[in-house]
Amino acid sequence: MASGSFVEFLETLRGALPANRIESSLQTLRENSRDLGQLIGEAIPPRAVLYPESVEEVREIMRTATRYRVPIISRGAGSGVSGGVHVLGSAVVLNLSRMNRILNVSPENETATVEPGVINHDLNAAVEEFGLMYAPDPASYRISTIGGNIATNAGGLRCAKYGVTRESVLALDVVLSDGRLIHVGRQSFKGVAGYDLVGLFTGSEGTLGVVVGATVRLRYLPVQQRDLFCVFDSVEAAVRGLQHIAQARVQPAILELVDEATMRVLDQFYGTSVSREGGALLLIRLDGYGADAEERAIRQVLGAVALRLSVAEDEFATTLIEMRRTSRGDTQDDAYRMGEDVAVPKGEMLRFVRQLNSIALRHEVNLRLIAHAGDGNFHPTFFVDPSTGQAGLSRLNAALEESVREALRLGGTITGEHGVGSVKLAWLEWEQEPDVISLQHALKEVLDPLGILNPGKAIPDLSAR
C-alpha cells in the first residue's frame, strides 16, 4: 500500500466530511491501535481515526476507501480480547462510537433499533421502563457497544438461558466495502426467506461489512430473581454439582463456576474472604415466575453435596455475581499470563477440568479457572512468575496450546464467545478443515473483493501460502 494512497484518501475525505470527523493526534491514534487482546510487539498506530456520525458518512468513507484501496478497521469501545481490532499494518480506523442513538423502541413488537455505538448497558436502561431487557450481557456490558457485540457475536453471563448475541439480532443495516448499503433480516422473530445473512454478518468481526444499524429482540424483564452461591471443596465437585442441576431440569439464567485461585484474586481486590470457604464456587441466578420453585429444586439437589449453600435472599450472592464480572483481572503482567475462551460439550466438562489441571502440572504453570458453566464455556488462565523469563513463557505457550487442542479433542471449539480476531488465527485450522476455511474466504472475496475490511483477521488466507 503506497503511502500516497492514504494522503489522497484523507484529503478527499477532508473535502467531504466535517473537520471533526478526522482525528490524527498521537493520543487518539494510540487509543485506537488495539483492543484488550494480547499483543505481540508494539502497537502500530493507525494512519488516522475517522468518527462518522451518520450512515451516509460511513458510505462516503467506504466509497473513498475503495477508490484508494485503503484498509479500514471498524471498531467500537475496543473491549474485545482477541485482537479483532489490532492494527497490524498501515490502516485507517473507523470508530463508530459517535453513532450512538437508540432509534426506536417498540414495546409492542418487543424490539429496539439502534446505531452500532449504543452501549449495551444504556440500551437496557432505556427499555427497562417497558418491562423489557436486552439479554446479551458480556462482562464488559457497561462499556461495550452493540456494534462490537455483534461483530464478535459476544456472549456473557446470561448465555446459559438466553444465548449469545446472534440469538437476539433480527436485522442489520450494513455498508459494504464499496459503500453500498444493504438491509438484511426482518422485524419479525421468525423468518426463513433466503440465506441467513444476519447470522453471517454477526460474528464476522468487521471483515465482511460495516454494521451501521441493528434491530434486536428484547426479552421480558424477569418479575422475580433469585441469586444463590454454593461452595464446594473442589472444582471437580462443583462440576458434579452442575450435573445435579441439569438432571433436575432447572435452567438458570446465570450459572458460573469460579475456582479457589480466582476467589483469592477477588478477595484481594474486594477485601472479602470467600477463598477460605472452599475450593470452588457456583454462582446461580434464577429468573421468571418459576424462580422460587427452581430455587427449591436446586437446594434439594445440592444440599447434600455442597459445603455451603447461601441462605434465601442473601444479598452477598448478588454481590458475588457482580464480582465475577471482573474476575479475569489482577496485577499480573500480561506478558506472563494467557487466558482462553474455549468451550466443550457439557458432558465433557469434568474431563476437561481434569485435563486442565494435568496440563498445568505437566508444564509447571499456574492455573486459574472460571467458566460460564451453564453452556460449557471455559476461561482458563495460565500464568507464571515473571522471574522465570523465556523458559516460563515457553512453558506457558505449550500449556495454552495443549489446553486448546484438548478442548477440540473433546468436541469443543477454540472460541466460545470472544471471536478469532488475530490472536487465535492460527488455531482456526486446528478446528476447521481447509475446504471450510477456503469457502469462508470465497464469501469474503464476494463481499470485500479488494480485501480492505479488517485484513488479516478472523479467517486465515490459505491461498497466500
Short mmCIF file of C-alpha atoms in Angstrom, two decimals:
data_model
loop_
_atom_site.label_atom_id
_atom_site.label_comp_id
_atom_site.label_asym_id
_atom_site.label_seq_id
_atom_site.Cartn_x
_atom_site.Cartn_y
_atom_site.Cartn_z
CA MET A 1 0.00 0.00 0.00
CA ALA A 2 1.68 3.20 -1.16
CA SER A 3 1.62 5.97 1.42
CA GLY A 4 0.37 8.37 -1.21
CA SER A 5 -2.92 6.48 -1.29
CA PHE A 6 -3.52 7.39 2.34
CA VAL A 7 -2.69 11.04 1.70
CA GLU A 8 -5.13 11.25 -1.19
CA PHE A 9 -7.74 9.27 0.73
CA LEU A 10 -7.62 11.65 3.69
CA GLU A 11 -7.52 14.76 1.53
CA THR A 12 -10.61 13.58 -0.33
CA LEU A 13 -12.45 12.91 2.94
CA ARG A 14 -11.48 16.32 4.35
CA GLY A 15 -13.36 17.82 1.43
CA ALA A 16 -16.40 15.64 2.04
CA LEU A 17 -16.74 15.39 5.85
CA PRO A 18 -16.83 17.91 8.72
CA ALA A 19 -13.38 18.59 10.15
CA ASN A 20 -14.04 16.88 13.49
CA ARG A 21 -14.65 13.54 11.80
CA ILE A 22 -10.93 13.01 11.14
CA GLU A 23 -8.52 12.73 14.08
CA SER A 24 -4.77 12.21 13.97
CA SER A 25 -3.44 13.23 17.39
CA LEU A 26 -0.90 10.80 18.83
CA GLN A 27 -3.13 10.03 21.82
CA THR A 28 -6.13 9.23 19.61
CA LEU A 29 -4.03 7.02 17.35
CA ARG A 30 -2.67 5.10 20.33
CA GLU A 31 -6.11 4.67 21.90
CA ASN A 32 -7.43 3.18 18.66
CA SER A 33 -4.48 0.96 17.81
CA ARG A 34 -5.66 -2.18 19.63
CA ASP A 35 -8.24 -3.85 21.84
CA LEU A 36 -7.65 -5.67 25.16
CA GLY A 37 -6.33 -8.82 23.49
CA GLN A 38 -2.75 -9.99 23.81
CA LEU A 39 -0.38 -8.04 21.58
CA ILE A 40 2.88 -9.36 20.20
CA GLY A 41 5.34 -6.47 19.98
CA GLU A 42 4.44 -2.79 19.98
CA ALA A 43 1.03 -1.47 18.95
CA ILE A 44 1.00 0.02 15.45
CA PRO A 45 -0.82 3.38 15.34
CA PRO A 46 -3.36 3.76 12.52
CA ARG A 47 -2.78 6.43 9.87
CA ALA A 48 -5.90 8.24 11.10
CA VAL A 49 -9.09 7.66 13.07
CA LEU A 50 -12.44 8.51 11.50
CA TYR A 51 -15.53 9.27 13.60
CA PRO A 52 -18.61 9.16 11.35
CA GLU A 53 -21.91 10.33 12.77
CA SER A 54 -24.31 9.08 10.10
CA VAL A 55 -24.85 6.18 7.73
CA GLU A 56 -24.18 8.42 4.76
CA GLU A 57 -20.82 9.42 6.19
CA VAL A 58 -19.87 5.75 6.56
CA ARG A 59 -20.90 5.17 2.95
CA GLU A 60 -18.74 8.08 1.79
CA ILE A 61 -15.79 6.76 3.76
CA MET A 62 -16.11 3.28 2.26
CA ARG A 63 -16.59 4.58 -1.28
CA THR A 64 -13.41 6.59 -0.86
CA ALA A 65 -11.56 3.68 0.76
CA THR A 66 -12.43 1.51 -2.23
CA ARG A 67 -11.27 4.21 -4.64
CA TYR A 68 -7.85 4.45 -2.97
CA ARG A 69 -7.67 0.84 -1.73
CA VAL A 70 -7.19 1.89 1.89
CA PRO A 71 -7.63 -0.78 4.60
CA ILE A 72 -10.38 0.05 7.10
CA ILE A 73 -10.71 -1.38 10.63
CA SER A 74 -14.12 -0.64 12.15
CA ARG A 75 -14.36 -0.64 15.93
CA GLY A 76 -16.44 0.35 18.94
CA ALA A 77 -15.20 0.54 22.53
CA GLY A 78 -12.28 -1.82 21.94
CA SER A 79 -13.24 -4.07 24.86
CA GLY A 80 -12.64 -7.28 22.88
CA VAL A 81 -9.88 -9.65 23.94
CA SER A 82 -8.97 -11.47 20.71
CA GLY A 83 -7.14 -8.77 18.80
CA GLY A 84 -10.06 -8.24 16.45
CA VAL A 85 -9.25 -4.54 16.03
CA HIS A 86 -5.47 -4.68 16.45
CA VAL A 87 -3.81 -2.55 13.79
CA LEU A 88 -1.43 -4.97 12.06
CA GLY A 89 -0.16 -2.65 9.31
CA SER A 90 -0.94 0.61 7.54
CA ALA A 91 -4.67 1.17 8.00
CA VAL A 92 -7.32 3.69 8.99
CA VAL A 93 -9.60 3.03 11.95
CA LEU A 94 -13.32 3.68 11.59
CA ASN A 95 -14.54 4.41 15.12
CA LEU A 96 -18.33 4.10 15.31
CA SER A 97 -18.75 5.29 18.91
CA ARG A 98 -20.42 8.58 17.91
CA MET A 99 -23.22 6.70 16.12
CA ASN A 100 -24.85 6.02 19.47
CA ARG A 101 -28.56 6.75 19.07
CA ILE A 102 -31.37 4.43 20.08
CA LEU A 103 -33.55 4.99 17.02
CA ASN A 104 -36.68 3.17 18.14
CA VAL A 105 -38.06 1.06 20.96
CA SER A 106 -41.20 -0.91 20.13
CA PRO A 107 -42.71 -2.45 23.28
CA GLU A 108 -45.49 -3.99 21.21
CA ASN A 109 -43.06 -5.77 18.89
CA GLU A 110 -40.52 -6.31 21.68
CA THR A 111 -37.72 -4.89 19.55
CA ALA A 112 -35.32 -1.98 19.51
CA THR A 113 -33.46 -0.41 16.59
CA VAL A 114 -30.08 1.07 17.43
CA GLU A 115 -26.93 2.51 15.93
CA PRO A 116 -23.73 0.50 16.46
CA GLY A 117 -22.22 2.82 19.08
CA VAL A 118 -25.02 2.34 21.61
CA ILE A 119 -23.64 0.97 24.88
CA ASN A 120 -25.13 -2.37 25.94
CA HIS A 121 -25.97 -1.04 29.43
CA ASP A 122 -27.61 2.10 28.00
CA LEU A 123 -29.96 0.04 25.84
CA ASN A 124 -31.04 -1.96 28.86
CA ALA A 125 -31.64 1.22 30.85
CA ALA A 126 -33.79 2.60 28.03
CA VAL A 127 -36.06 -0.45 27.71
CA GLU A 128 -36.41 -1.27 31.41
CA GLU A 129 -39.38 1.08 31.81
CA PHE A 130 -41.31 -1.11 29.38
CA GLY A 131 -40.60 -4.26 31.39
CA LEU A 132 -38.10 -5.43 28.79
CA MET A 133 -34.38 -6.17 28.60
CA TYR A 134 -31.69 -6.83 26.01
CA ALA A 135 -30.49 -10.28 27.06
CA PRO A 136 -26.83 -10.49 25.89
CA ASP A 137 -24.63 -9.25 28.74
CA PRO A 138 -20.88 -9.63 28.23
CA ALA A 139 -18.79 -8.88 31.30
CA SER A 140 -17.94 -5.53 29.67
CA TYR A 141 -21.62 -4.61 29.22
CA ARG A 142 -21.17 -1.23 30.93
CA ILE A 143 -18.73 -0.06 28.23
CA SER A 144 -19.07 -2.38 25.24
CA THR A 145 -21.15 -1.33 22.23
CA ILE A 146 -23.93 -3.21 20.48
CA GLY A 147 -21.95 -2.98 17.24
CA GLY A 148 -18.93 -4.56 18.90
CA ASN A 149 -21.11 -7.24 20.47
CA ILE A 150 -22.50 -8.04 17.01
CA ALA A 151 -19.05 -8.06 15.41
CA THR A 152 -17.78 -10.71 17.83
CA ASN A 153 -21.11 -12.47 18.45
CA ALA A 154 -20.45 -11.73 22.12
CA GLY A 155 -21.65 -13.98 24.90
CA GLY A 156 -21.88 -13.23 28.59
CA LEU A 157 -23.23 -14.48 31.87
CA ARG A 158 -26.86 -14.87 30.73
CA CYS A 159 -25.93 -17.10 27.77
CA ALA A 160 -26.97 -20.20 29.70
CA LYS A 161 -30.63 -19.25 29.23
CA TYR A 162 -30.78 -16.57 26.54
CA GLY A 163 -27.95 -17.48 24.16
CA VAL A 164 -25.24 -15.38 22.54
CA THR A 165 -25.75 -12.14 20.61
CA ARG A 166 -26.82 -13.89 17.39
CA GLU A 167 -29.98 -15.15 19.12
CA SER A 168 -31.06 -11.55 19.74
CA VAL A 169 -30.30 -9.94 16.35
CA LEU A 170 -33.21 -9.75 13.90
CA ALA A 171 -31.99 -7.33 11.22
CA LEU A 172 -28.87 -5.40 10.25
CA ASP A 173 -28.04 -2.40 8.11
CA VAL A 174 -24.60 -2.99 6.61
CA VAL A 175 -22.36 -0.78 4.50
CA LEU A 176 -20.30 -2.96 2.16
CA SER A 177 -16.70 -2.29 1.23
CA ASP A 178 -17.69 -0.31 -1.87
CA GLY A 179 -20.16 1.91 0.00
CA ARG A 180 -23.38 0.10 -0.88
CA LEU A 181 -25.95 -0.03 1.92
CA ILE A 182 -27.87 -3.26 2.34
CA HIS A 183 -30.58 -4.33 4.79
CA VAL A 184 -30.68 -7.98 5.85
CA GLY A 185 -33.10 -9.74 8.17
CA ARG A 186 -36.61 -8.78 9.22
CA GLN A 187 -38.60 -7.20 12.03
CA SER A 188 -40.43 -10.41 12.96
CA PHE A 189 -38.98 -13.02 15.31
CA LYS A 190 -39.37 -15.76 12.71
CA GLY A 191 -38.26 -15.68 9.08
CA VAL A 192 -36.52 -18.19 6.84
CA ALA A 193 -36.53 -16.45 3.44
CA GLY A 194 -33.20 -16.86 1.68
CA TYR A 195 -29.83 -17.43 3.32
CA ASP A 196 -29.25 -16.28 6.89
CA LEU A 197 -27.17 -13.18 6.13
CA VAL A 198 -27.84 -11.73 9.58
CA GLY A 199 -26.12 -14.77 11.04
CA LEU A 200 -23.29 -14.39 8.52
CA PHE A 201 -22.53 -10.77 9.43
CA THR A 202 -22.98 -11.40 13.16
CA GLY A 203 -19.61 -12.61 14.37
CA SER A 204 -17.75 -11.65 11.17
CA GLU A 205 -15.52 -9.23 13.11
CA GLY A 206 -15.74 -6.38 10.62
CA THR A 207 -14.28 -8.44 7.77
CA LEU A 208 -17.41 -8.52 5.57
CA GLY A 209 -19.04 -5.11 6.07
CA VAL A 210 -19.62 -2.24 8.47
CA VAL A 211 -22.70 -2.65 10.64
CA VAL A 212 -24.40 0.75 10.89
CA GLY A 213 -27.73 -0.28 12.40
CA ALA A 214 -29.38 -3.22 14.12
CA THR A 215 -32.86 -4.32 15.11
CA VAL A 216 -32.58 -6.50 18.18
CA ARG A 217 -35.04 -8.69 20.00
CA LEU A 218 -35.95 -7.74 23.56
CA ARG A 219 -36.94 -10.17 26.30
CA TYR A 220 -39.25 -9.81 29.25
CA LEU A 221 -37.64 -8.29 32.31
CA PRO A 222 -37.94 -11.05 34.91
CA VAL A 223 -40.62 -10.41 37.52
CA GLN A 224 -38.67 -12.49 40.03
CA GLN A 225 -34.99 -13.12 40.52
CA ARG A 226 -33.23 -15.41 42.96
CA ASP A 227 -29.44 -15.42 43.42
CA LEU A 228 -27.56 -18.21 45.19
CA PHE A 229 -23.97 -19.24 45.75
CA CYS A 230 -22.78 -22.74 46.52
CA VAL A 231 -19.37 -23.60 47.97
CA PHE A 232 -17.67 -26.91 47.07
CA ASP A 233 -14.44 -28.47 48.23
CA SER A 234 -13.03 -28.68 44.68
CA VAL A 235 -13.69 -27.68 41.08
CA GLU A 236 -14.49 -31.29 40.23
CA ALA A 237 -17.12 -31.36 42.98
CA ALA A 238 -18.60 -28.14 41.61
CA VAL A 239 -18.84 -29.65 38.12
CA ARG A 240 -20.66 -32.64 39.61
CA GLY A 241 -22.99 -30.10 41.22
CA LEU A 242 -23.68 -28.72 37.75
CA GLN A 243 -24.66 -32.18 36.62
CA HIS A 244 -27.14 -32.43 39.51
CA ILE A 245 -28.72 -29.12 38.42
CA ALA A 246 -29.02 -30.37 34.84
CA GLN A 247 -30.56 -33.64 35.96
CA ALA A 248 -33.14 -31.65 37.95
CA ARG A 249 -34.02 -29.95 34.63
CA VAL A 250 -33.60 -26.48 36.07
CA GLN A 251 -32.39 -23.79 33.63
CA PRO A 252 -30.65 -20.92 35.46
CA ALA A 253 -30.28 -17.59 33.69
CA ILE A 254 -26.72 -17.39 35.08
CA LEU A 255 -24.63 -20.38 36.11
CA GLU A 256 -20.97 -19.55 36.74
CA LEU A 257 -18.05 -21.54 38.12
CA VAL A 258 -15.19 -19.85 39.97
CA ASP A 259 -12.15 -21.71 41.34
CA GLU A 260 -10.24 -21.02 44.55
CA ALA A 261 -7.33 -19.30 42.79
CA THR A 262 -9.72 -16.82 41.22
CA MET A 263 -11.51 -16.35 44.53
CA ARG A 264 -8.18 -15.32 46.06
CA VAL A 265 -7.83 -12.62 43.41
CA LEU A 266 -11.35 -11.39 44.17
CA ASP A 267 -10.67 -11.40 47.90
CA GLN A 268 -7.57 -9.31 47.34
CA PHE A 269 -9.40 -6.84 45.14
CA TYR A 270 -12.65 -6.52 47.13
CA GLY A 271 -11.47 -7.21 50.68
CA THR A 272 -13.63 -10.34 51.01
CA SER A 273 -12.68 -13.79 52.33
CA VAL A 274 -14.54 -16.16 50.01
CA SER A 275 -11.50 -18.31 49.22
CA ARG A 276 -11.31 -19.50 52.83
CA GLU A 277 -14.61 -21.35 52.48
CA GLY A 278 -13.71 -23.99 49.90
CA GLY A 279 -12.16 -24.88 46.58
CA ALA A 280 -14.81 -23.65 44.15
CA LEU A 281 -17.99 -21.63 43.84
CA LEU A 282 -21.11 -21.97 41.76
CA LEU A 283 -22.97 -18.69 41.25
CA ILE A 284 -26.59 -19.10 40.22
CA ARG A 285 -29.28 -16.67 39.12
CA LEU A 286 -32.83 -17.90 38.54
CA ASP A 287 -35.39 -15.63 36.91
CA GLY A 288 -39.03 -15.56 35.91
CA TYR A 289 -42.24 -16.65 37.57
CA GLY A 290 -40.76 -20.04 38.41
CA ALA A 291 -37.70 -18.70 40.24
CA ASP A 292 -38.96 -19.78 43.67
CA ALA A 293 -39.72 -23.33 42.53
CA GLU A 294 -36.37 -23.57 40.74
CA GLU A 295 -34.57 -22.40 43.86
CA ARG A 296 -36.27 -25.11 45.90
CA ALA A 297 -35.27 -27.73 43.36
CA ILE A 298 -31.63 -26.60 43.38
CA ARG A 299 -31.48 -26.56 47.15
CA GLN A 300 -32.84 -30.09 47.16
CA VAL A 301 -30.24 -31.48 44.72
CA LEU A 302 -27.23 -29.53 46.01
CA GLY A 303 -27.96 -29.58 49.72
CA ALA A 304 -26.20 -32.90 50.28
CA VAL A 305 -23.16 -32.25 48.01
CA ALA A 306 -22.22 -28.62 48.63
CA LEU A 307 -20.11 -27.49 51.57
CA ARG A 308 -22.36 -24.49 51.91
CA LEU A 309 -25.49 -23.09 50.28
CA SER A 310 -26.28 -19.41 50.71
CA VAL A 311 -29.41 -18.65 52.69
CA ALA A 312 -32.53 -17.40 50.94
CA GLU A 313 -32.32 -13.81 49.64
CA ASP A 314 -28.66 -13.49 50.64
CA GLU A 315 -27.54 -10.19 49.06
CA PHE A 316 -23.94 -11.39 49.04
CA ALA A 317 -24.89 -13.87 46.29
CA THR A 318 -25.80 -10.92 44.05
CA THR A 319 -22.57 -9.18 45.04
CA LEU A 320 -20.56 -12.26 44.08
CA ILE A 321 -22.12 -12.35 40.62
CA GLU A 322 -21.06 -8.74 40.03
CA MET A 323 -17.59 -9.51 41.40
CA ARG A 324 -17.38 -12.40 38.93
CA ARG A 325 -17.64 -9.95 36.03
CA THR A 326 -14.17 -8.62 36.89
CA SER A 327 -12.61 -11.94 37.85
CA ARG A 328 -10.10 -12.13 34.99
CA GLY A 329 -8.24 -9.01 36.03
CA ASP A 330 -5.39 -8.67 38.50
CA THR A 331 -1.93 -7.11 38.70
CA GLN A 332 -0.21 -9.98 36.89
CA ASP A 333 1.91 -8.78 33.96
CA ASP A 334 0.00 -9.59 30.75
CA ALA A 335 3.24 -10.84 29.18
CA TYR A 336 3.28 -13.72 31.68
CA ARG A 337 -0.44 -14.55 31.67
CA MET A 338 -2.52 -16.19 28.96
CA GLY A 339 -6.27 -16.64 29.19
CA GLU A 340 -8.54 -18.52 26.84
CA ASP A 341 -12.15 -18.83 25.74
CA VAL A 342 -12.65 -22.45 24.78
CA ALA A 343 -15.93 -24.35 25.01
CA VAL A 344 -16.64 -28.07 25.31
CA PRO A 345 -19.82 -30.18 25.28
CA LYS A 346 -21.46 -30.09 28.70
CA GLY A 347 -20.97 -33.81 29.17
CA GLU A 348 -17.19 -33.38 28.79
CA MET A 349 -16.76 -30.63 31.37
CA LEU A 350 -15.48 -32.84 34.17
CA ARG A 351 -12.94 -34.49 31.87
CA PHE A 352 -11.77 -31.10 30.62
CA VAL A 353 -11.28 -29.78 34.16
CA ARG A 354 -9.13 -32.79 34.98
CA GLN A 355 -7.09 -32.31 31.83
CA LEU A 356 -6.54 -28.61 32.56
CA ASN A 357 -5.09 -29.44 35.96
CA SER A 358 -2.92 -32.15 34.43
CA ILE A 359 -1.65 -29.74 31.76
CA ALA A 360 -0.79 -27.10 34.34
CA LEU A 361 1.17 -29.61 36.45
CA ARG A 362 2.97 -31.10 33.48
CA HIS A 363 4.13 -27.73 32.16
CA GLU A 364 4.82 -26.27 35.61
CA VAL A 365 2.49 -23.29 35.22
CA ASN A 366 -0.18 -21.85 37.49
CA LEU A 367 -3.86 -22.10 36.63
CA ARG A 368 -6.95 -20.09 37.45
CA LEU A 369 -10.32 -21.17 36.13
CA ILE A 370 -13.69 -19.56 35.63
CA ALA A 371 -16.47 -20.76 33.36
CA HIS A 372 -19.87 -19.96 32.00
CA ALA A 373 -20.74 -23.35 33.36
CA GLY A 374 -24.28 -23.44 32.02
CA ASP A 375 -23.05 -23.84 28.45
CA GLY A 376 -19.56 -25.32 28.82
CA ASN A 377 -17.64 -22.12 28.02
CA PHE A 378 -14.33 -22.12 29.95
CA HIS A 379 -11.94 -19.25 30.60
CA PRO A 380 -8.77 -20.90 31.91
CA THR A 381 -5.90 -18.54 32.67
CA PHE A 382 -2.37 -19.91 32.78
CA PHE A 383 0.35 -17.76 34.34
CA VAL A 384 3.96 -17.91 35.50
CA ASP A 385 6.17 -15.76 37.66
CA PRO A 386 7.92 -13.10 35.52
CA SER A 387 11.22 -14.15 37.08
CA THR A 388 11.02 -17.40 35.07
CA GLY A 389 11.81 -15.39 31.92
CA GLN A 390 11.80 -17.03 28.50
CA ALA A 391 11.70 -20.55 29.92
CA GLY A 392 8.48 -19.69 31.75
CA LEU A 393 6.98 -18.17 28.62
CA SER A 394 7.79 -21.30 26.63
CA ARG A 395 6.04 -23.47 29.20
CA LEU A 396 3.11 -21.03 29.21
CA ASN A 397 2.66 -21.24 25.45
CA ALA A 398 2.90 -25.01 25.49
CA ALA A 399 0.26 -25.30 28.22
CA LEU A 400 -2.09 -22.91 26.44
CA GLU A 401 -1.84 -24.70 23.10
CA GLU A 402 -2.32 -28.10 24.70
CA SER A 403 -5.45 -26.87 26.51
CA VAL A 404 -6.94 -25.64 23.22
CA ARG A 405 -6.16 -28.91 21.46
CA GLU A 406 -7.72 -30.81 24.35
CA ALA A 407 -10.93 -28.79 24.06
CA LEU A 408 -11.05 -29.64 20.36
CA ARG A 409 -10.37 -33.31 21.06
CA LEU A 410 -13.41 -33.37 23.33
CA GLY A 411 -15.61 -31.94 20.57
CA GLY A 412 -15.31 -28.26 21.53
CA THR A 413 -14.14 -25.03 19.94
CA ILE A 414 -11.25 -22.55 20.13
CA THR A 415 -13.61 -19.70 20.98
CA GLY A 416 -16.98 -19.75 22.68
CA GLU A 417 -17.72 -16.03 22.64
CA HIS A 418 -14.67 -13.79 22.06
CA GLY A 419 -14.07 -14.39 18.37
CA VAL A 420 -10.96 -15.37 16.41
CA GLY A 421 -9.52 -11.90 15.77
CA SER A 422 -5.77 -12.03 15.24
CA VAL A 423 -4.84 -13.82 18.47
CA LYS A 424 -6.44 -17.16 17.51
CA LEU A 425 -5.98 -17.01 13.75
CA ALA A 426 -3.55 -19.94 13.56
CA TRP A 427 -5.78 -22.10 15.75
CA LEU A 428 -8.74 -21.97 13.40
CA GLU A 429 -7.00 -24.52 11.18
CA TRP A 430 -6.97 -26.90 14.15
CA GLU A 431 -10.77 -26.73 14.27
CA GLN A 432 -11.87 -26.31 10.65
CA GLU A 433 -10.78 -28.25 7.59
CA PRO A 434 -9.12 -26.39 4.67
CA ASP A 435 -12.19 -26.62 2.42
CA VAL A 436 -14.32 -24.91 5.08
CA ILE A 437 -11.77 -22.12 5.58
CA SER A 438 -11.45 -21.66 1.80
CA LEU A 439 -15.23 -21.43 1.45
CA GLN A 440 -15.29 -18.65 4.06
CA HIS A 441 -12.57 -16.81 2.17
CA ALA A 442 -14.60 -17.12 -1.01
CA LEU A 443 -17.50 -15.42 0.78
CA LYS A 444 -15.20 -12.61 1.87
CA GLU A 445 -13.93 -12.13 -1.67
CA VAL A 446 -17.52 -11.66 -2.85
CA LEU A 447 -18.30 -9.03 -0.20
CA ASP A 448 -14.83 -7.47 0.03
CA PRO A 449 -13.05 -8.15 -3.29
CA LEU A 450 -10.20 -5.72 -2.55
CA GLY A 451 -9.60 -7.15 0.91
CA ILE A 452 -9.75 -3.74 2.61
CA LEU A 453 -12.06 -4.68 5.51
CA ASN A 454 -10.06 -5.57 8.63
CA PRO A 455 -7.41 -7.52 6.70
CA GLY A 456 -5.61 -10.37 8.42
CA LYS A 457 -8.37 -11.11 10.94
CA ALA A 458 -10.85 -13.91 11.72
CA ILE A 459 -10.12 -16.26 8.78
CA PRO A 460 -6.59 -17.23 7.61
CA ASP A 461 -5.86 -16.89 3.88
CA LEU A 462 -4.69 -20.36 2.90
CA SER A 463 -4.17 -19.36 -0.73
CA ALA A 464 -1.40 -16.95 0.27
CA ARG A 465 0.83 -19.82 1.46
#
